[in-house]
Short mmCIF file of N, CA and C in Angstrom, two decimals:
data_model
loop_
_atom_site.label_atom_id
_atom_site.label_comp_id
_atom_site.label_asym_id
_atom_site.label_seq_id
_atom_site.Cartn_x
_atom_site.Cartn_y
_atom_site.Cartn_z
N MET A 1 0.82 5.23 0.59
CA MET A 1 -0.09 4.15 1.15
C MET A 1 -1.45 4.95 1.43
N MET A 2 -1.59 5.58 1.64
CA MET A 2 -2.55 7.37 1.80
C MET A 2 -3.49 6.90 0.03
N ALA A 3 -2.54 7.25 -0.86
CA ALA A 3 -3.53 6.52 -2.29
C ALA A 3 -4.30 5.39 -2.58
N SER A 4 -3.53 4.40 -2.31
CA SER A 4 -4.16 3.05 -1.93
C SER A 4 -5.38 2.92 -1.89
N VAL A 5 -4.66 3.50 0.35
CA VAL A 5 -7.22 3.97 0.47
C VAL A 5 -7.46 5.05 0.20
N ARG A 6 -7.56 5.38 -0.57
CA ARG A 6 -7.93 6.51 -1.35
C ARG A 6 -8.92 5.07 -2.50
N GLY A 7 -8.05 4.65 -3.30
CA GLY A 7 -8.09 4.28 -4.27
C GLY A 7 -9.05 3.00 -4.42
N LYS A 8 -9.10 2.47 -2.76
CA LYS A 8 -9.48 1.41 -2.56
C LYS A 8 -11.24 2.39 -2.30
N ALA A 9 -10.81 2.94 -1.87
CA ALA A 9 -11.88 4.14 -1.46
C ALA A 9 -13.07 4.60 -3.01
N SER A 10 -12.55 5.00 -3.15
CA SER A 10 -12.90 5.12 -4.85
C SER A 10 -13.39 4.19 -5.71
N ASP A 11 -12.73 3.08 -5.94
CA ASP A 11 -13.66 2.10 -6.28
C ASP A 11 -14.08 1.32 -6.06
N ALA A 12 -14.34 1.31 -4.38
CA ALA A 12 -15.70 0.66 -3.68
C ALA A 12 -16.56 1.83 -4.01
N GLU A 13 -17.05 2.86 -5.02
CA GLU A 13 -17.30 4.19 -4.24
C GLU A 13 -18.22 4.75 -5.92
N SER A 14 -17.74 4.34 -6.42
CA SER A 14 -17.44 3.33 -8.43
C SER A 14 -18.55 2.59 -8.54
N ALA A 15 -18.46 1.51 -7.77
CA ALA A 15 -18.97 -0.13 -7.67
C ALA A 15 -20.07 0.10 -7.15
N TYR A 16 -20.40 0.76 -6.54
CA TYR A 16 -21.93 1.67 -5.85
C TYR A 16 -22.03 2.43 -6.77
N GLU A 17 -22.18 3.24 -7.22
CA GLU A 17 -22.79 4.26 -7.94
C GLU A 17 -23.07 3.66 -9.28
N ARG A 18 -22.45 1.91 -10.05
CA ARG A 18 -22.84 1.26 -11.10
C ARG A 18 -23.86 0.43 -9.69
N THR A 19 -24.08 -0.36 -9.50
CA THR A 19 -25.20 -0.86 -9.05
C THR A 19 -26.64 0.08 -7.98
N GLN A 20 -26.87 1.25 -7.74
CA GLN A 20 -27.60 2.41 -8.19
C GLN A 20 -27.76 1.73 -9.33
N LYS A 21 -26.96 2.23 -10.59
CA LYS A 21 -27.67 2.22 -11.69
C LYS A 21 -27.75 1.34 -12.75
N ALA A 22 -27.59 0.26 -11.93
CA ALA A 22 -28.29 -0.66 -12.52
C ALA A 22 -29.98 -1.11 -11.47
N TYR A 23 -29.76 -0.52 -11.17
CA TYR A 23 -30.67 -0.39 -9.59
C TYR A 23 -31.61 -0.03 -10.34
N LYS A 24 -31.66 1.68 -10.88
CA LYS A 24 -32.63 2.49 -11.15
C LYS A 24 -33.02 1.34 -12.47
N ASP A 25 -32.11 1.03 -13.67
CA ASP A 25 -32.59 0.43 -15.00
C ASP A 25 -33.46 -0.93 -14.67
N ALA A 26 -33.83 -1.50 -13.60
CA ALA A 26 -34.49 -2.61 -13.32
C ALA A 26 -35.26 -1.92 -13.03
N GLN A 27 -35.53 -0.91 -12.36
CA GLN A 27 -37.22 -0.14 -11.59
C GLN A 27 -37.57 0.72 -12.40
N ASN A 28 -37.43 0.55 -13.98
CA ASN A 28 -37.02 1.88 -15.13
C ASN A 28 -38.17 0.59 -15.90
N ARG A 29 -37.27 -0.34 -16.10
CA ARG A 29 -37.81 -1.65 -16.57
C ARG A 29 -39.22 -2.34 -16.33
N CYS A 30 -39.60 -2.33 -14.77
CA CYS A 30 -40.47 -2.51 -14.65
C CYS A 30 -41.43 -1.93 -14.87
N LYS A 31 -41.42 -1.08 -14.84
CA LYS A 31 -42.89 0.11 -14.43
C LYS A 31 -42.81 -0.26 -16.48
N GLN A 32 -41.92 0.19 -17.09
CA GLN A 32 -42.75 -0.31 -18.35
C GLN A 32 -42.92 -0.91 -18.73
N LEU A 33 -42.64 -2.29 -18.60
CA LEU A 33 -43.33 -3.00 -18.45
C LEU A 33 -44.49 -3.32 -17.84
N LYS A 34 -45.25 -2.70 -16.64
CA LYS A 34 -46.26 -2.09 -16.30
C LYS A 34 -46.88 -1.94 -17.16
N ALA A 35 -46.79 -1.22 -17.60
CA ALA A 35 -46.83 -0.09 -18.12
C ALA A 35 -47.62 -0.57 -19.37
N GLN A 36 -46.67 -1.29 -20.10
CA GLN A 36 -47.21 -2.22 -21.29
C GLN A 36 -48.38 -3.57 -21.03
N GLY A 37 -48.75 -3.89 -19.93
CA GLY A 37 -49.57 -4.72 -19.13
C GLY A 37 -48.71 -6.40 -18.90
N GLU A 38 -47.60 -6.06 -18.67
CA GLU A 38 -47.17 -7.07 -18.63
C GLU A 38 -47.83 -7.16 -17.09
N ASP A 39 -47.73 -8.66 -16.29
CA ASP A 39 -47.45 -8.95 -15.67
C ASP A 39 -45.71 -8.71 -13.88
N VAL A 40 -45.84 -7.96 -13.31
CA VAL A 40 -45.22 -7.96 -13.42
C VAL A 40 -44.87 -7.82 -11.47
N PRO A 41 -44.70 -9.22 -10.90
CA PRO A 41 -44.56 -9.70 -9.64
C PRO A 41 -44.84 -9.29 -8.68
N GLU A 42 -45.20 -8.06 -7.44
CA GLU A 42 -44.43 -7.47 -6.21
C GLU A 42 -43.35 -8.45 -5.81
N ASP A 43 -42.90 -7.38 -4.71
CA ASP A 43 -41.61 -8.34 -4.35
C ASP A 43 -42.20 -9.30 -2.93
N GLY A 44 -41.95 -10.09 -2.64
CA GLY A 44 -42.32 -10.83 -1.99
C GLY A 44 -42.85 -11.73 -2.62
N GLU A 45 -43.55 -12.00 -3.60
CA GLU A 45 -44.21 -13.10 -4.44
C GLU A 45 -42.92 -13.81 -4.70
N ARG A 46 -42.87 -15.64 -4.72
CA ARG A 46 -42.82 -16.19 -5.09
C ARG A 46 -43.17 -16.31 -6.41
N ASP A 47 -41.96 -16.80 -7.36
CA ASP A 47 -42.12 -17.85 -9.14
C ASP A 47 -42.22 -19.16 -8.59
N ILE A 48 -42.84 -19.42 -8.73
CA ILE A 48 -43.71 -21.41 -8.60
C ILE A 48 -43.27 -22.11 -9.83
N SER A 49 -42.84 -21.19 -10.80
CA SER A 49 -42.83 -22.28 -11.77
C SER A 49 -41.09 -22.83 -11.59
N ALA A 50 -40.89 -24.08 -12.49
CA ALA A 50 -39.36 -24.94 -12.57
C ALA A 50 -38.21 -23.70 -12.57
N PRO A 51 -37.37 -23.99 -12.53
CA PRO A 51 -35.86 -23.42 -12.58
C PRO A 51 -35.90 -22.82 -14.10
N GLY A 52 -35.58 -24.23 -14.87
CA GLY A 52 -35.83 -24.47 -16.28
C GLY A 52 -37.06 -23.20 -17.40
N ALA A 53 -38.27 -23.54 -16.68
CA ALA A 53 -38.96 -22.88 -16.95
C ALA A 53 -39.14 -21.45 -18.11
N TRP A 54 -39.64 -21.40 -19.07
CA TRP A 54 -39.70 -20.08 -19.77
C TRP A 54 -40.27 -18.71 -18.79
N LYS A 55 -40.55 -18.24 -18.83
CA LYS A 55 -40.38 -16.67 -17.90
C LYS A 55 -41.16 -15.67 -18.29
N PRO A 56 -42.49 -15.36 -18.37
CA PRO A 56 -42.33 -13.80 -19.09
C PRO A 56 -41.58 -12.86 -19.27
N PRO A 57 -41.70 -11.67 -19.39
CA PRO A 57 -40.63 -10.52 -19.26
C PRO A 57 -40.37 -10.04 -17.48
N GLY A 58 -41.79 -9.76 -17.42
CA GLY A 58 -42.67 -9.23 -16.11
C GLY A 58 -41.70 -10.58 -15.26
N VAL A 59 -41.55 -11.94 -15.02
CA VAL A 59 -41.57 -12.50 -14.43
C VAL A 59 -39.15 -12.04 -14.10
N LEU A 60 -38.89 -11.99 -14.71
CA LEU A 60 -37.09 -12.15 -15.42
C LEU A 60 -37.07 -10.20 -15.13
N ALA A 61 -38.18 -9.44 -15.07
CA ALA A 61 -38.11 -7.84 -14.98
C ALA A 61 -37.90 -7.98 -13.06
N ALA A 62 -38.17 -8.36 -12.99
CA ALA A 62 -38.79 -8.55 -10.88
C ALA A 62 -38.01 -8.86 -10.62
N ARG A 63 -37.08 -10.46 -10.98
CA ARG A 63 -36.32 -10.77 -10.27
C ARG A 63 -34.53 -10.14 -10.73
N ALA A 64 -34.72 -9.35 -11.39
CA ALA A 64 -33.52 -8.51 -11.63
C ALA A 64 -33.64 -7.36 -10.75
N LEU A 65 -34.74 -6.67 -10.72
CA LEU A 65 -34.80 -6.07 -9.59
C LEU A 65 -34.55 -6.64 -8.31
N LYS A 66 -34.29 -8.25 -8.05
CA LYS A 66 -33.98 -7.96 -6.33
C LYS A 66 -32.28 -8.32 -6.58
N VAL A 67 -32.43 -8.46 -7.54
CA VAL A 67 -30.11 -8.75 -7.81
C VAL A 67 -29.81 -8.13 -7.50
N ALA A 68 -30.45 -7.05 -7.94
CA ALA A 68 -29.93 -4.99 -8.41
C ALA A 68 -29.86 -4.73 -6.81
N ARG A 69 -30.64 -4.79 -6.17
CA ARG A 69 -31.33 -4.45 -5.20
C ARG A 69 -30.81 -4.95 -3.99
N ASP A 70 -30.20 -6.29 -3.99
CA ASP A 70 -29.32 -6.43 -3.18
C ASP A 70 -27.90 -7.12 -3.33
N ALA A 71 -27.44 -6.32 -4.94
CA ALA A 71 -25.93 -6.16 -4.81
C ALA A 71 -25.86 -4.85 -4.18
N MET A 72 -26.43 -3.93 -4.63
CA MET A 72 -26.43 -2.93 -4.04
C MET A 72 -26.21 -2.11 -2.38
N ALA A 73 -27.40 -3.57 -1.93
CA ALA A 73 -26.93 -3.25 -0.72
C ALA A 73 -25.18 -3.70 0.08
N LYS A 74 -24.73 -4.52 -0.56
CA LYS A 74 -24.01 -4.65 -0.54
C LYS A 74 -22.79 -4.19 -0.77
N ALA A 75 -23.49 -3.54 -2.25
CA ALA A 75 -22.26 -3.00 -2.07
C ALA A 75 -21.63 -1.14 -1.82
N LYS A 76 -22.90 -1.04 -1.70
CA LYS A 76 -23.13 -0.24 0.02
C LYS A 76 -22.22 -0.43 1.28
N ALA A 77 -22.47 -1.70 1.55
CA ALA A 77 -21.73 -2.08 2.69
C ALA A 77 -19.99 -1.76 2.23
N VAL A 78 -19.72 -2.60 1.38
CA VAL A 78 -18.64 -2.73 0.82
C VAL A 78 -17.76 -0.82 1.16
N TRP A 79 -18.37 0.25 0.07
CA TRP A 79 -17.93 1.31 0.38
C TRP A 79 -18.37 2.25 0.91
N GLU A 80 -19.20 1.93 2.87
CA GLU A 80 -19.14 2.60 3.75
C GLU A 80 -17.71 2.08 4.49
N LYS A 81 -17.30 0.36 4.09
CA LYS A 81 -16.29 0.30 5.30
C LYS A 81 -15.16 1.24 4.38
N ALA A 82 -15.23 1.14 3.46
CA ALA A 82 -13.73 1.53 3.11
C ALA A 82 -13.77 2.86 3.61
N VAL A 83 -14.78 3.58 3.06
CA VAL A 83 -14.71 5.32 3.34
C VAL A 83 -14.32 5.04 4.60
N VAL A 84 -15.14 4.19 5.91
CA VAL A 84 -14.34 4.62 7.17
C VAL A 84 -13.41 4.08 6.64
N ALA A 85 -12.54 3.89 6.50
CA ALA A 85 -11.12 2.94 6.59
C ALA A 85 -10.22 4.28 6.04
N ALA A 86 -10.76 4.35 5.26
CA ALA A 86 -9.76 5.31 4.12
C ALA A 86 -9.70 7.27 5.70
N GLU A 87 -10.60 7.12 6.15
CA GLU A 87 -11.27 8.58 7.34
C GLU A 87 -10.38 8.69 8.10
N ALA A 88 -9.90 6.76 8.58
CA ALA A 88 -9.43 6.60 9.98
C ALA A 88 -7.38 6.60 9.59
N LYS A 89 -7.01 6.41 8.28
CA LYS A 89 -6.26 6.26 7.62
C LYS A 89 -5.42 8.15 8.00
N GLU A 90 -6.84 9.00 6.71
CA GLU A 90 -6.39 9.77 7.19
C GLU A 90 -6.52 10.85 8.06
N GLN A 91 -6.82 10.14 9.11
CA GLN A 91 -6.68 11.29 10.27
C GLN A 91 -5.43 9.99 10.73
N LYS A 92 -4.97 9.10 10.62
CA LYS A 92 -3.53 8.70 11.49
C LYS A 92 -2.88 9.11 10.47
N HIS A 93 -2.84 9.41 9.34
CA HIS A 93 -1.70 9.34 8.95
C HIS A 93 -1.62 11.37 9.10
N SER A 94 -2.25 12.47 8.74
CA SER A 94 -2.30 13.71 9.03
C SER A 94 -1.80 13.88 10.92
N ALA A 95 -1.38 13.25 11.98
CA ALA A 95 -1.59 12.85 13.54
C ALA A 95 0.48 12.90 13.07
N VAL A 96 0.58 11.92 12.44
CA VAL A 96 2.27 11.72 12.35
C VAL A 96 2.27 12.83 11.84
N LYS A 97 2.26 13.67 11.07
CA LYS A 97 2.07 14.47 10.52
C LYS A 97 2.28 15.70 11.10
N GLU A 98 1.53 15.63 12.05
CA GLU A 98 1.91 17.27 12.55
C GLU A 98 3.06 17.00 14.00
N LYS A 99 2.90 15.87 14.22
CA LYS A 99 4.27 15.20 15.56
C LYS A 99 5.35 15.21 14.10
N LEU A 100 5.71 15.31 13.36
CA LEU A 100 7.05 15.56 12.59
C LEU A 100 7.34 16.93 12.47
N MET A 101 5.73 17.30 11.90
CA MET A 101 6.45 18.75 11.65
C MET A 101 6.55 19.50 12.73
N ALA A 102 6.21 18.92 14.66
CA ALA A 102 6.77 19.69 15.48
C ALA A 102 8.30 19.04 15.35
N ALA A 103 8.51 18.03 15.01
CA ALA A 103 9.45 17.35 15.72
C ALA A 103 10.53 17.92 15.06
N GLN A 104 11.09 19.15 13.98
CA GLN A 104 11.76 19.48 12.40
C GLN A 104 11.07 20.60 13.53
N ALA A 105 10.42 21.42 13.79
CA ALA A 105 10.88 22.68 13.57
C ALA A 105 11.80 22.61 15.46
N LYS A 106 11.77 21.95 16.11
CA LYS A 106 11.91 21.69 17.55
C LYS A 106 13.75 21.48 17.14
N LYS A 107 13.81 20.63 16.88
CA LYS A 107 15.08 20.67 16.11
C LYS A 107 15.54 21.96 14.89
N ALA A 108 15.05 21.90 14.01
CA ALA A 108 15.37 24.04 14.48
C ALA A 108 15.97 24.86 14.90
N ALA A 109 14.98 24.97 15.85
CA ALA A 109 15.26 25.34 16.95
C ALA A 109 16.29 25.28 17.98
N ALA A 110 16.49 24.52 17.73
CA ALA A 110 18.07 23.36 19.35
C ALA A 110 18.65 23.23 18.26
N GLU A 111 18.98 23.54 16.90
CA GLU A 111 20.03 23.68 16.26
C GLU A 111 20.49 25.90 16.26
N GLU A 112 19.04 26.10 16.10
CA GLU A 112 19.66 27.95 16.11
C GLU A 112 19.99 27.86 17.50
N ALA A 113 19.45 27.44 18.39
CA ALA A 113 20.33 28.26 19.65
C ALA A 113 21.81 27.67 20.10
N GLU A 114 22.12 26.74 18.93
CA GLU A 114 23.38 26.31 19.33
C GLU A 114 24.45 27.60 18.55
N ALA A 115 23.59 27.61 18.09
CA ALA A 115 24.72 27.84 16.60
C ALA A 115 25.09 29.12 17.01
N SER A 116 23.63 30.17 17.93
CA SER A 116 23.75 31.36 18.47
C SER A 116 24.30 30.90 19.49
N ALA A 117 24.52 30.36 19.89
CA ALA A 117 25.05 30.40 21.98
C ALA A 117 27.17 29.86 21.38
N THR A 118 27.28 29.30 20.01
CA THR A 118 28.92 29.09 19.66
C THR A 118 29.23 30.11 19.21
N ARG A 119 28.33 31.02 18.63
CA ARG A 119 29.26 32.19 17.47
C ARG A 119 29.73 32.43 17.51
N GLY A 120 30.47 33.03 19.62
CA GLY A 120 31.18 34.51 20.08
C GLY A 120 32.58 32.94 20.71
N ALA A 121 31.92 32.09 21.06
CA ALA A 121 32.93 31.16 21.84
C ALA A 121 34.09 30.95 20.67
N GLN A 122 35.60 30.55 21.71
CA GLN A 122 36.45 30.37 20.98
C GLN A 122 36.76 29.06 20.56
N PRO A 123 37.72 28.72 19.30
CA PRO A 123 37.82 26.89 19.64
C PRO A 123 38.54 26.22 21.26
N ARG A 124 38.87 25.30 20.82
CA ARG A 124 39.21 24.99 22.47
C ARG A 124 40.14 25.04 21.89
N GLY A 125 41.59 25.12 23.06
CA GLY A 125 42.27 25.31 23.31
C GLY A 125 43.14 26.57 23.31
N GLN A 126 42.37 27.71 23.00
CA GLN A 126 42.66 28.57 22.03
C GLN A 126 42.31 30.57 23.49
N GLY A 127 42.34 30.64 24.74
CA GLY A 127 41.59 30.68 25.22
C GLY A 127 40.90 30.24 26.12
N GLY A 128 40.17 31.06 26.89
CA GLY A 128 38.60 31.56 27.56
C GLY A 128 39.24 30.55 28.88
N ALA A 129 37.93 29.84 29.22
CA ALA A 129 38.14 28.53 30.94
C ALA A 129 39.59 29.02 30.67
N ALA A 130 40.53 28.59 32.24
CA ALA A 130 41.57 27.95 31.99
C ALA A 130 41.36 26.66 32.34
N PRO A 131 42.48 26.23 32.33
CA PRO A 131 42.65 24.78 32.56
C PRO A 131 42.07 24.13 33.54
N VAL A 132 41.84 22.75 33.67
CA VAL A 132 41.46 22.54 35.58
C VAL A 132 42.80 21.73 35.88
N LYS A 133 43.52 21.73 36.62
CA LYS A 133 44.43 21.15 37.63
C LYS A 133 43.83 19.92 38.31
N LYS A 134 44.87 19.00 37.74
CA LYS A 134 44.05 18.06 38.37
C LYS A 134 44.41 17.98 40.05
N ARG A 135 44.72 17.08 40.72
CA ARG A 135 44.95 17.13 42.34
C ARG A 135 46.35 15.94 42.49
N PRO A 136 47.28 16.42 42.99
CA PRO A 136 48.39 15.89 42.79
C PRO A 136 47.86 14.00 43.41
N ALA A 137 48.31 12.84 43.10
CA ALA A 137 48.39 11.55 43.47
C ALA A 137 48.37 10.91 45.16
N ALA A 138 47.57 10.84 45.90
CA ALA A 138 48.13 10.11 47.28
C ALA A 138 48.65 9.57 47.13
N LYS A 139 50.44 9.58 48.33
CA LYS A 139 51.53 8.90 49.10
C LYS A 139 50.61 7.51 49.18
#
């Protein structure tokens, strides 16, 4: 159970890292295109051309940057949620494990006390306390 929770958290972390890398790559592409003299629209500028129309490389790079930023935000939210869930499960697991260890220690102590108390005792019917006498039946 803990392995599946840890696996989900690590999967979410790797997905977040991939989206970070894609975002950095898109940023670098935009910087390269600006350095080459291409027109790269800033955040908030709308593309008013037709959806099927040819787009210059700067517009495509800006769109890829926006998509990568949105994907990174979603992946970060999923990753944070998975980490919180994993930490909660870890705490619950460790608390249950501590209770189990305490119960096992208590059981071992009780068994040891019982064993030490019965070491000197004789088996039933071979001495020890006198048998209990019953009262006579009422007349």
